[in-house]
Coordinates of C-alpha atoms in Angstrom, one line a residue:
X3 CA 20.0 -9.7 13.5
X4 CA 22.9 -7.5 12.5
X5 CA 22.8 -5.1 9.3
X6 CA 24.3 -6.5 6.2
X7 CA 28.0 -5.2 5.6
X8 CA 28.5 -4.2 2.0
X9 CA 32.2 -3.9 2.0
X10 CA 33.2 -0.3 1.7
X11 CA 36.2 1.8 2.4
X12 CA 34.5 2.9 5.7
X13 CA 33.7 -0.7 7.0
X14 CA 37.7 -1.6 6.3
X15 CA 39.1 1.6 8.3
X16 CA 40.8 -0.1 10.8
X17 CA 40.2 3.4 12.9
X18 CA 36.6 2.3 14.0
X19 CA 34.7 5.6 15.5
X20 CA 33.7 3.9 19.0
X21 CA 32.0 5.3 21.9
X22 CA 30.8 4.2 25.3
X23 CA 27.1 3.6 26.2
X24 CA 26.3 5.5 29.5
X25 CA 22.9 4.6 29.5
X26 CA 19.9 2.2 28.7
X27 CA 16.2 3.3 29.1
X28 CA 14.2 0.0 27.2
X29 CA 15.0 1.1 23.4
X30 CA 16.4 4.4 24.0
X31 CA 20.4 4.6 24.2
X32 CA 22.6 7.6 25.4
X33 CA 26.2 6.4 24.0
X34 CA 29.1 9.1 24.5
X35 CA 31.8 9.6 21.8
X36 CA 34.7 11.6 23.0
X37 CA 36.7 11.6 19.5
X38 CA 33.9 11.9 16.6
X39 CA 29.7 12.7 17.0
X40 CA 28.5 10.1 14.9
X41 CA 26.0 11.7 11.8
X42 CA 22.2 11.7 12.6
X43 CA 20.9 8.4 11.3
X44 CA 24.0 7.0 11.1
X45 CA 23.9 3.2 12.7
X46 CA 25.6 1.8 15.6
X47 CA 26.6 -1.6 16.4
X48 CA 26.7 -2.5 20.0
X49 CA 26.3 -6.6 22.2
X50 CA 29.1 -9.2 22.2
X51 CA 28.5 -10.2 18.2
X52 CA 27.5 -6.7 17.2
X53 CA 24.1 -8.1 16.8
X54 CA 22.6 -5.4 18.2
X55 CA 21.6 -2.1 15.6
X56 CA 21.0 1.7 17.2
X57 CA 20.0 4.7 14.9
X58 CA 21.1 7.8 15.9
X59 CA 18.3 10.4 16.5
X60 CA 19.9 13.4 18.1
X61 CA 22.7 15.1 19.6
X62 CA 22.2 15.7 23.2
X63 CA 25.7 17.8 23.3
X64 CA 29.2 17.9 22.3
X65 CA 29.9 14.0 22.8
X66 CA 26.4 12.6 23.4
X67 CA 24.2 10.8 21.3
X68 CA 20.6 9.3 21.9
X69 CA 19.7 6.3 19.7
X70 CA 16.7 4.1 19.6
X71 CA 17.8 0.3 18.8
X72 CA 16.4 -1.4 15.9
X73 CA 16.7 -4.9 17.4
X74 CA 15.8 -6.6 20.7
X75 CA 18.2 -4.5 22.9
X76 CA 18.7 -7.4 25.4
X77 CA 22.0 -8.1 26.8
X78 CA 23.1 -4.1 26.4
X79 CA 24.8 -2.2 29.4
X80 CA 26.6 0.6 30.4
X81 CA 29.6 1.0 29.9
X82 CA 29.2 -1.6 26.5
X83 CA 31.8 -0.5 23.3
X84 CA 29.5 1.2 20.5
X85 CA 30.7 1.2 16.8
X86 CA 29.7 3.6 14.2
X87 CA 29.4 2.4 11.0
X88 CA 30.1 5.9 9.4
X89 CA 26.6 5.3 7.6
X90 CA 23.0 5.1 7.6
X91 CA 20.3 2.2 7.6
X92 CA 21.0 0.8 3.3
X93 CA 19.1 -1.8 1.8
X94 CA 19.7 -3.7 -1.5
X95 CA 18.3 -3.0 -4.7
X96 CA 18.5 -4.5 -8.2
X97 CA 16.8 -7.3 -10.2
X98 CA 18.5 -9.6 -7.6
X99 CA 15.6 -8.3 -5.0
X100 CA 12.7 -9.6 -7.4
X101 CA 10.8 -12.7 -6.2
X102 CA 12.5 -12.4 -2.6
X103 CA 11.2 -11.2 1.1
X104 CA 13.4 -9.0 3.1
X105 CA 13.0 -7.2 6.6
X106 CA 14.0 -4.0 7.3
X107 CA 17.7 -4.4 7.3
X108 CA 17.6 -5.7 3.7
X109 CA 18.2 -9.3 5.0
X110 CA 16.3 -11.9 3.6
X111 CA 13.8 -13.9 5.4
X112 CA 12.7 -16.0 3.2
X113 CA 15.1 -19.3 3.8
X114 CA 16.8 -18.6 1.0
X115 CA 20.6 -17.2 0.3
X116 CA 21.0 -13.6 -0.3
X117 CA 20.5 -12.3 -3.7
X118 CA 23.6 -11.6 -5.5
X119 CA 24.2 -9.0 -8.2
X120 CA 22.5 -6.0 -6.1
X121 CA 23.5 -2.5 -4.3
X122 CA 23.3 -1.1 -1.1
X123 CA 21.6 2.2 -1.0
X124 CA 20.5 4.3 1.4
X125 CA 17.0 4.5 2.6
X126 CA 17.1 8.1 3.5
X127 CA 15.9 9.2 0.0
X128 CA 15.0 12.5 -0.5
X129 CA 11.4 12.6 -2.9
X130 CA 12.0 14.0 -6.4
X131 CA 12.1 17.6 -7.2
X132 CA 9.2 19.1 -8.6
X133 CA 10.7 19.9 -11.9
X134 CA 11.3 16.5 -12.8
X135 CA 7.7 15.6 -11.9
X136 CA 5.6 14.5 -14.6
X137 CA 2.6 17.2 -15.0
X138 CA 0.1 15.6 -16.7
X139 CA -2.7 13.5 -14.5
X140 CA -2.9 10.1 -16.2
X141 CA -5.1 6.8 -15.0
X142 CA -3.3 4.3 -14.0
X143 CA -5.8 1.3 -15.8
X144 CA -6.4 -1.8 -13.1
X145 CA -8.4 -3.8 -15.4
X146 CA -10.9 -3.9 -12.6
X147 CA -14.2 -2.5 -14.0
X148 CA -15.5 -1.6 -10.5
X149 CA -12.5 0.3 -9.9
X150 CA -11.6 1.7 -13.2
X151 CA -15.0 3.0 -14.3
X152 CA -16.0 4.5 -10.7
X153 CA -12.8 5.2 -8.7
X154 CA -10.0 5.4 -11.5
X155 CA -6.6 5.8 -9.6
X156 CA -4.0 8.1 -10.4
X157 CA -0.5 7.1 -12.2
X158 CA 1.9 8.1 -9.7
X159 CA -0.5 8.8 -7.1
X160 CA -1.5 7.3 -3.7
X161 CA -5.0 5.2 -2.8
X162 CA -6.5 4.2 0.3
X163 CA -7.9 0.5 1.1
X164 CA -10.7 0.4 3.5
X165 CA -11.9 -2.7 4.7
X166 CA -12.1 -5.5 7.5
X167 CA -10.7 -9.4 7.9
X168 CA -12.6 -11.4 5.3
X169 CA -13.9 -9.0 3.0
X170 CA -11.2 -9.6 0.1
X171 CA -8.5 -6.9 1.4
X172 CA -5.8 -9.5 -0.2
X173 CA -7.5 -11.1 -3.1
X174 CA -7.6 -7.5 -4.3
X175 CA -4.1 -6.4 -3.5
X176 CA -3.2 -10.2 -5.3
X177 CA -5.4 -9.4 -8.0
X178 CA -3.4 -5.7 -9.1
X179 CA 0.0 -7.6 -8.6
X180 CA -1.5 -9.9 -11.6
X181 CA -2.7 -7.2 -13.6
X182 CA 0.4 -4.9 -12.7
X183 CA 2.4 -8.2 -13.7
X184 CA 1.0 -9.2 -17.2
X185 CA -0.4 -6.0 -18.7
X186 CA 2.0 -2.9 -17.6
X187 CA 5.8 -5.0 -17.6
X188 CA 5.7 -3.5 -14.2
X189 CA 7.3 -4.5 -10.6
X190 CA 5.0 -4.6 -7.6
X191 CA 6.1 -4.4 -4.1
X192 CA 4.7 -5.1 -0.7
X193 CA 5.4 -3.5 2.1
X194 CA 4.0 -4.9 5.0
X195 CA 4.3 -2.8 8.4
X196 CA 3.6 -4.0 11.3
X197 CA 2.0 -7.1 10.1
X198 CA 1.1 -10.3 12.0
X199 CA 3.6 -13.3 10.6
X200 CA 1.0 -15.6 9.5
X201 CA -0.5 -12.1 7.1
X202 CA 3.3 -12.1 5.7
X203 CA 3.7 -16.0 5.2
X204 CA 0.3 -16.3 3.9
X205 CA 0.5 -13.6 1.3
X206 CA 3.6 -15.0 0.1
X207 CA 2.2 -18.3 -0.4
X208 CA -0.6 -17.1 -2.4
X209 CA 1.6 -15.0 -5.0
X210 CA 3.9 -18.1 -5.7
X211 CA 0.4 -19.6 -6.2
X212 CA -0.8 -16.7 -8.7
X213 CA 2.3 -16.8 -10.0
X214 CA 3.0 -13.1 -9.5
X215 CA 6.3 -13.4 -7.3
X216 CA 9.3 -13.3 -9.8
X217 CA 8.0 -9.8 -10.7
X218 CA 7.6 -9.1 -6.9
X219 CA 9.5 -7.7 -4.0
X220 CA 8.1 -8.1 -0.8
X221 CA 9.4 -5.9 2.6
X222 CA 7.9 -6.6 6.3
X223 CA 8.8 -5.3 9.5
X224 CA 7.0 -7.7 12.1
X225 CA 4.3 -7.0 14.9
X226 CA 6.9 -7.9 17.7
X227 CA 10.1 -5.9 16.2
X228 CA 11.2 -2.6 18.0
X229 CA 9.4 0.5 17.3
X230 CA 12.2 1.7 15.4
X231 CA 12.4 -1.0 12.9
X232 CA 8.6 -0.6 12.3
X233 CA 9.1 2.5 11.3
X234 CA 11.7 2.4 9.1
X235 CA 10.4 -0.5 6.8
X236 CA 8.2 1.9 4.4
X237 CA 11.3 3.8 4.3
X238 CA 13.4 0.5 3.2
X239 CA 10.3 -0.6 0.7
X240 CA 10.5 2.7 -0.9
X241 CA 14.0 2.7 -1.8
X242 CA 13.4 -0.5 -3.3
X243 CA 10.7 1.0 -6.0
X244 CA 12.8 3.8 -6.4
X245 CA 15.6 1.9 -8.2
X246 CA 12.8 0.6 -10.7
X247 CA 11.3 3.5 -11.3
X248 CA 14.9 6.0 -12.1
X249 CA 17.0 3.2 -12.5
X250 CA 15.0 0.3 -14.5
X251 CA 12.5 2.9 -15.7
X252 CA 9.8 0.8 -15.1
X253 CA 6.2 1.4 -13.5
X254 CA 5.8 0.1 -9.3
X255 CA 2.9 -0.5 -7.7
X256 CA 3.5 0.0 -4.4
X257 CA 1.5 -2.1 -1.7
X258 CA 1.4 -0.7 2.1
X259 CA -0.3 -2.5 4.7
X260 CA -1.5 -1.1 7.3
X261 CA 0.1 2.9 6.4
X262 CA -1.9 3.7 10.7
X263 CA 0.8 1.3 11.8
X264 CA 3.5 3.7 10.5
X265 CA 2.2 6.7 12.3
X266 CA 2.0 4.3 15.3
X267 CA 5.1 3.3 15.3
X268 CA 6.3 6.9 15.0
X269 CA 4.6 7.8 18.2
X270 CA 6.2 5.1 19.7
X271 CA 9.6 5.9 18.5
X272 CA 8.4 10.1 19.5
X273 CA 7.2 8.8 23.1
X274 CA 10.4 7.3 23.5
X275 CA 12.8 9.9 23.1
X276 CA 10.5 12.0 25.7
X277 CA 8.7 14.5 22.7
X278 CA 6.4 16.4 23.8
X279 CA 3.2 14.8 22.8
X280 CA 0.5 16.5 20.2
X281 CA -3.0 16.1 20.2
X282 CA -4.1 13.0 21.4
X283 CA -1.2 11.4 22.0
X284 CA 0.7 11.5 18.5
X285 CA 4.0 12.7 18.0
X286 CA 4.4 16.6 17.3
X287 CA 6.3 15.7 13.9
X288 CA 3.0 13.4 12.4
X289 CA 3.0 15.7 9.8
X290 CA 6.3 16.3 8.3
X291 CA 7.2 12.3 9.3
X292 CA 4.0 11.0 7.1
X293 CA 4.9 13.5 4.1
X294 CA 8.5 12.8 3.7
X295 CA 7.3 9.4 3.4
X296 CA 4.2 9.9 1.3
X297 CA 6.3 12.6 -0.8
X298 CA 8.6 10.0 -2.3
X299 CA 5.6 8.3 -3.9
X300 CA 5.1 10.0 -7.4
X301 CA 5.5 9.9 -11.4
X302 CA 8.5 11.3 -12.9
X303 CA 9.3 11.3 -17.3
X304 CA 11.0 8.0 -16.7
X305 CA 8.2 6.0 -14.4
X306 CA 6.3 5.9 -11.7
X307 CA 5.0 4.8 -8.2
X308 CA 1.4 4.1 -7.7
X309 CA 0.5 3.4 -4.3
X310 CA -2.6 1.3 -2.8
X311 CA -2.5 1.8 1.1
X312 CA -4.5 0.0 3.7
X313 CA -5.7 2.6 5.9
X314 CA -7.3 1.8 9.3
X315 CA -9.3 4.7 10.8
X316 CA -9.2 4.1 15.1
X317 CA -12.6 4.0 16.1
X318 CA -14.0 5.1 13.2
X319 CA -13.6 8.8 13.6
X320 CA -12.4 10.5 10.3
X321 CA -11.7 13.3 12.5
X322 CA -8.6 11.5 14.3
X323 CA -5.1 13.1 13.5
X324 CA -3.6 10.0 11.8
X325 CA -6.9 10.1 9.7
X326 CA -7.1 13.7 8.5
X327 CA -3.6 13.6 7.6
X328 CA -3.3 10.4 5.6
X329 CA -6.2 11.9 3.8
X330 CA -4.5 14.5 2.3
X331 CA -2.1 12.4 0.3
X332 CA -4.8 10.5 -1.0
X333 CA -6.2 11.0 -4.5
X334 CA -8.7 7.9 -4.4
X335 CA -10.9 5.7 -1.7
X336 CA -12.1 2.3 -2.3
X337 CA -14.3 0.8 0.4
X338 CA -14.9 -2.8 1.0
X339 CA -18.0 -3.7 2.3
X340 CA -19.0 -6.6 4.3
X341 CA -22.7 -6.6 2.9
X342 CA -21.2 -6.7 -0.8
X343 CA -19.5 -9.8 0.5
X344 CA -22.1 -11.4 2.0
X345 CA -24.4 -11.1 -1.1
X346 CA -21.6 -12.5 -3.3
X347 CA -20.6 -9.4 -5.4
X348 CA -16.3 -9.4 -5.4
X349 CA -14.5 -7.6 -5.4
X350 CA -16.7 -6.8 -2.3
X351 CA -16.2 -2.5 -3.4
X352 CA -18.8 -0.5 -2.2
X353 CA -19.4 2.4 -5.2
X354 CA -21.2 4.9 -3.3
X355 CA -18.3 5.3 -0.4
X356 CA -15.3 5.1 -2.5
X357 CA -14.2 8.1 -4.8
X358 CA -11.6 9.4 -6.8
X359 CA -10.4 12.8 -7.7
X360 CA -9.6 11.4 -11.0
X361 CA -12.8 11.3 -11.8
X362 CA -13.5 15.0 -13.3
X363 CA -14.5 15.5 -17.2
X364 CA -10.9 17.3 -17.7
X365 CA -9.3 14.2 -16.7
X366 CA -11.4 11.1 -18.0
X367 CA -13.3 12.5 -20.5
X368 CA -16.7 13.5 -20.8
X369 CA -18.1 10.3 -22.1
X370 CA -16.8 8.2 -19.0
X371 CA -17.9 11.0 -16.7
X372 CA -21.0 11.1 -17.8
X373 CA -21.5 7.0 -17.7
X374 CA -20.1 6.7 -13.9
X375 CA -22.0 9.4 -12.8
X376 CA -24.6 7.6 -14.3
X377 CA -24.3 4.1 -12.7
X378 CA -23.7 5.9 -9.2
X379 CA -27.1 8.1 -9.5
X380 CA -29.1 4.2 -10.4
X381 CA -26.9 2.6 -7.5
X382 CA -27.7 5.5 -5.3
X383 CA -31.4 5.5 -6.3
X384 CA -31.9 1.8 -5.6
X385 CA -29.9 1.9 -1.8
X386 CA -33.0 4.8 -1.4
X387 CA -35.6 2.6 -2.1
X388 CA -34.4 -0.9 -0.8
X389 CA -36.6 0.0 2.5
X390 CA -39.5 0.1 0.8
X391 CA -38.9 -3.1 -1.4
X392 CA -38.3 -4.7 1.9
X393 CA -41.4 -3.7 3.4
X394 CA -44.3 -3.3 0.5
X395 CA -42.4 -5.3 -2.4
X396 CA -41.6 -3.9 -5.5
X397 CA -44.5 -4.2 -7.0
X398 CA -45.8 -0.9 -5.0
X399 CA -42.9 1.0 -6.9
X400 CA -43.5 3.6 -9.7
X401 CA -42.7 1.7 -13.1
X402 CA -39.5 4.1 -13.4
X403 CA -38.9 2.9 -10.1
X404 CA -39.3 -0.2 -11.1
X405 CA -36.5 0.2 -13.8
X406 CA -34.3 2.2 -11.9
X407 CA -34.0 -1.0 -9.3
X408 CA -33.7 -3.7 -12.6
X409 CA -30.8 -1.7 -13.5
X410 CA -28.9 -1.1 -10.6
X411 CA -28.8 -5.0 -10.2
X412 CA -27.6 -5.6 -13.1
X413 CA -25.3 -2.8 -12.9
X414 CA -24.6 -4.6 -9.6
X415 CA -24.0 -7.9 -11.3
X416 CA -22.0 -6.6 -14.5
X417 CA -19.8 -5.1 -11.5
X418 CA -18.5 -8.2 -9.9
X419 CA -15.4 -10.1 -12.2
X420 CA -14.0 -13.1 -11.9
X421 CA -10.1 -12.8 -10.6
X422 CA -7.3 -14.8 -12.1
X423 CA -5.7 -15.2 -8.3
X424 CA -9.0 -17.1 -7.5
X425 CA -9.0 -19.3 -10.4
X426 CA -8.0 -22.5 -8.5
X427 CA -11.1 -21.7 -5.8
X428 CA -13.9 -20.5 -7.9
X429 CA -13.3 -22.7 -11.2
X430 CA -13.9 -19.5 -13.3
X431 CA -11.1 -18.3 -15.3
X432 CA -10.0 -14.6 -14.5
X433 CA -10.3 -11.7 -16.8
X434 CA -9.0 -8.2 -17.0
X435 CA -10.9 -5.8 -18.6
X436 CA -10.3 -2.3 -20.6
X437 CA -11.4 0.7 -19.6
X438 CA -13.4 0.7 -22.8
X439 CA -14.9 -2.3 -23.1
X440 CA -16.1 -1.6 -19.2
X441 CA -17.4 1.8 -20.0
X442 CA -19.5 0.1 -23.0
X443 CA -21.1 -2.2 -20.8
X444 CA -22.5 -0.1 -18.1
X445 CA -23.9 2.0 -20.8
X446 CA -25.9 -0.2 -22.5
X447 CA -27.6 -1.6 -19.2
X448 CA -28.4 1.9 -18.3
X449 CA -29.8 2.1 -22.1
X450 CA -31.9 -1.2 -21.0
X451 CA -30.2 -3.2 -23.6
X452 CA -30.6 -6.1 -21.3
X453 CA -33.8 -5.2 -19.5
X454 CA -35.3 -8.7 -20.6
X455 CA -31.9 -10.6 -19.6
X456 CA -32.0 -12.7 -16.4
X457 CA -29.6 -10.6 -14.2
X458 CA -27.5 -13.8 -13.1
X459 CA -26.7 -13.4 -16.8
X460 CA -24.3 -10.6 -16.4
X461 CA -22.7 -12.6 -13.4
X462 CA -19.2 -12.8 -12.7
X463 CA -18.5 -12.2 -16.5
X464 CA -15.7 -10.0 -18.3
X465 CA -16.9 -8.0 -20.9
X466 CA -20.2 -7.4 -21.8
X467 CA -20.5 -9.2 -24.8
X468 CA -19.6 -12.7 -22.8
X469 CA -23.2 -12.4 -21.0
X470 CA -25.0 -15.4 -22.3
X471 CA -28.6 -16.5 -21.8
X472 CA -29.1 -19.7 -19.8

């Protein structure tokens, strides 16, 4: 798997910067240079057909690099010839990237021939400077009423995805490509870390299916690559949404599954090169490694990137290192929940677990801060007294009780929307809905403007005024 060569003044010197390799520990390379130190970062080429890729992570001394390989490292020795490129890890970007699926060398893997009329850059971007920040906090509109009335996500900011196989983790994700596709102009890309290959071929399937991939770019570093190249791959994806965000000036929704495998990886990488490990294992740079990637992720005059991140929390505890410091990027939770699934409400989103810090009167207005805390007080109300509907009926409820609970399942009900990436499966064409029209409907259920509807009524519909009675 050797990195692409973009042909540069460098890659012609015929003065090649080589070195020796004096020792091999599994992915972790000691290579001595007696005429120039290669940069930090900078990538070496090593194995009879150069197909073997080392990053330079530190200077042990004058001469004396350590490296951790990017690719299988079988076959390398001592005493092996090391080339330095004279450059770090680059990737391509352009419009030549949409529709295509790359790894983490900005090869594709996709069976077809490498996109023409692209650059190589860099993925060792640096995140943009504060000044240049947009200042204003503005909603980035899903046309998800679930997610736009009660967990509104932040342009240019980050979101976490919680949830299990099966509960609709990639409908969802599917679903924003659409919306991202046909209502902002906008790019979407998918980085996939660590991910299993039937995740990465499946996904790509269903967006040729949707019909979302020409405006997509999709990046995966595999399950069984190196450490190294796992950890590089949000690195590679993010350079990719740079360019459309400065260059094309265009909106990016950027898609990260699983953000833990990151961190892992980085451990791995940490454990490697003999760090001192942190608490409970993690590297002692978790920190500074998950901000310089999270740091790039943001809204500047010309665009921005808003990210939706699978996050998986080990063993549950919220209290874990990769946790707690994941959290702090975030600016919004959504929460899929098995039980929503199994009663037939998708998106399966659990309302009273997710939040948003978007949702504040300053930022959303009064009138839609008032209306979703509204629909989360009946929601909440209704979980309270499902016990005792279980066990007494709800006939043995308070008549405000009573109409607390016929409201919440409709609220429930007027919740779930059909998806246009599930057209072909459900037989009910999709529908995106405005903020508006979804803040309109949840306020007249809570007036009881539909008290005497049947609730299956408000069923997988879009806006309120498609309800219709059997």
């Amino acid at each position: 798997m050797p990195v692409p060569q973009p042909e540069t003044e460098k890659s012609r010197d015929p003065e090649e910067n080589t070195g020796t390799i004096v020792s091999v520990r599994g992915s972790v390379i000691d290579a001595r240079f007696p005429n120039r130190l290669p940069d930090r970062q900078n990538v070496l080429l090593s194995g009879e057909r150069r197909e073997v890729v080392i990053e330079v992570q530190s200077h042990l001394n004058r001469d004396l690099i350590r490296g951790i390989t990017l690719t299988p490292g079988r076959g390398t020795a001592r005493n092996q010839t090391v080339i330095d490129t004279g450059r770090p890890l680059t990737v391509p970007v352009g419009r030549g990237c949409l529709g295509r699926m790359f790894n983490v060398f900005g090869e594709t893997i996709d069976g077809r021939p490498a996109p023409e009329d692209v650059n190589w850059v860099s993925i060792h971007g640096e995140p943009v400077p504060l000044h240049e920040r947009a200042t204003t906090s503005d909603v980035f509109p899903t046309g998800i009423k679930a997610i736009d009335v009660l967990m509104p996500l932040e342009l240019g900011g980050k979101a976490g995805l919680f949830g299990g196989a099966g509960v609709g983790k990639t409908v969802l994700i599917t679903e924003l490509i659409h919306n991202m596709v046909g209502r902002h102009a906008g790019i979407s890309l998918f980085c996939g870390i660590g991910e299993r290959c039937r995740e990465g071929e499946e996904l790509y399937r269903e967006m040729q299916t949707a019909g979302v991939l020409d405006r997509t770019v999709m990046v995966f570093g595999q399950m069984n690559e190196p450490p190294g190249a796992r950890f590089r791959v949000g690195h590679a994806a993010l350079t990719m949404a740079e360019y459309f965000r400065d260059q094309a000036r265009q909106d990016v929704l950027l898609l990260i599954d699983n953000i833990f495998r990151f961190i892992q990886a980085g451990s791995e990488v940490s454990g490697l090169l003999g760090q001192i490990p942190s608490r409970l294992g993690y590297q002692p740079t978790l920190a500074s490694e998950l901000a310089g990637l999270q740091e790039r992720i943001s809204n500047t005059r010309s665009g921005a990137i808003t990210s939706i991140q699978a996050v998986y929390v080990p063993a549950d505890d919220f209290t874990d290192p990769s946790a707690v410091h994941t959290f702090g990027h975030l600016s919004a939770s959504i929460v899929l929940s098995r039980k929503k699934a199994g009663e037939g409400l998708y998106p399966a989103i659990d309302p009273l677990q997710s939040t948003s810090k978007m949702l504040t009167p300053a930022v959303v207005g009064e009138r839609h801060y008032r209306i979703a805390r509204n629909v989360r007080q009946t929601l909440a109300l209704y979980e309270e007294l499902k016990d005792i509907i279980a066990m007494l009926g709800i006939e043995e409820l308070s008549e405000e009780d009573r109409k607390a609970v016929y409201r919440a399942r409709r609220l429930e009900r007027f919740l779930t929307q059909p998806f246009f990436t599930t057209e072909q499966f459900t037989g009910l064409a999709g529908r995106a809905v405005a903020l508006e029209e979804a803040l309109e409907g949840c306020e007249r259920i809570l007036k009881d403007d539909y008290s005497d509807w049947p609730e299956k009524a408000l069923y997988m519909i879009g806006r309120i005024d498609e309800a219709q009675r059997p």
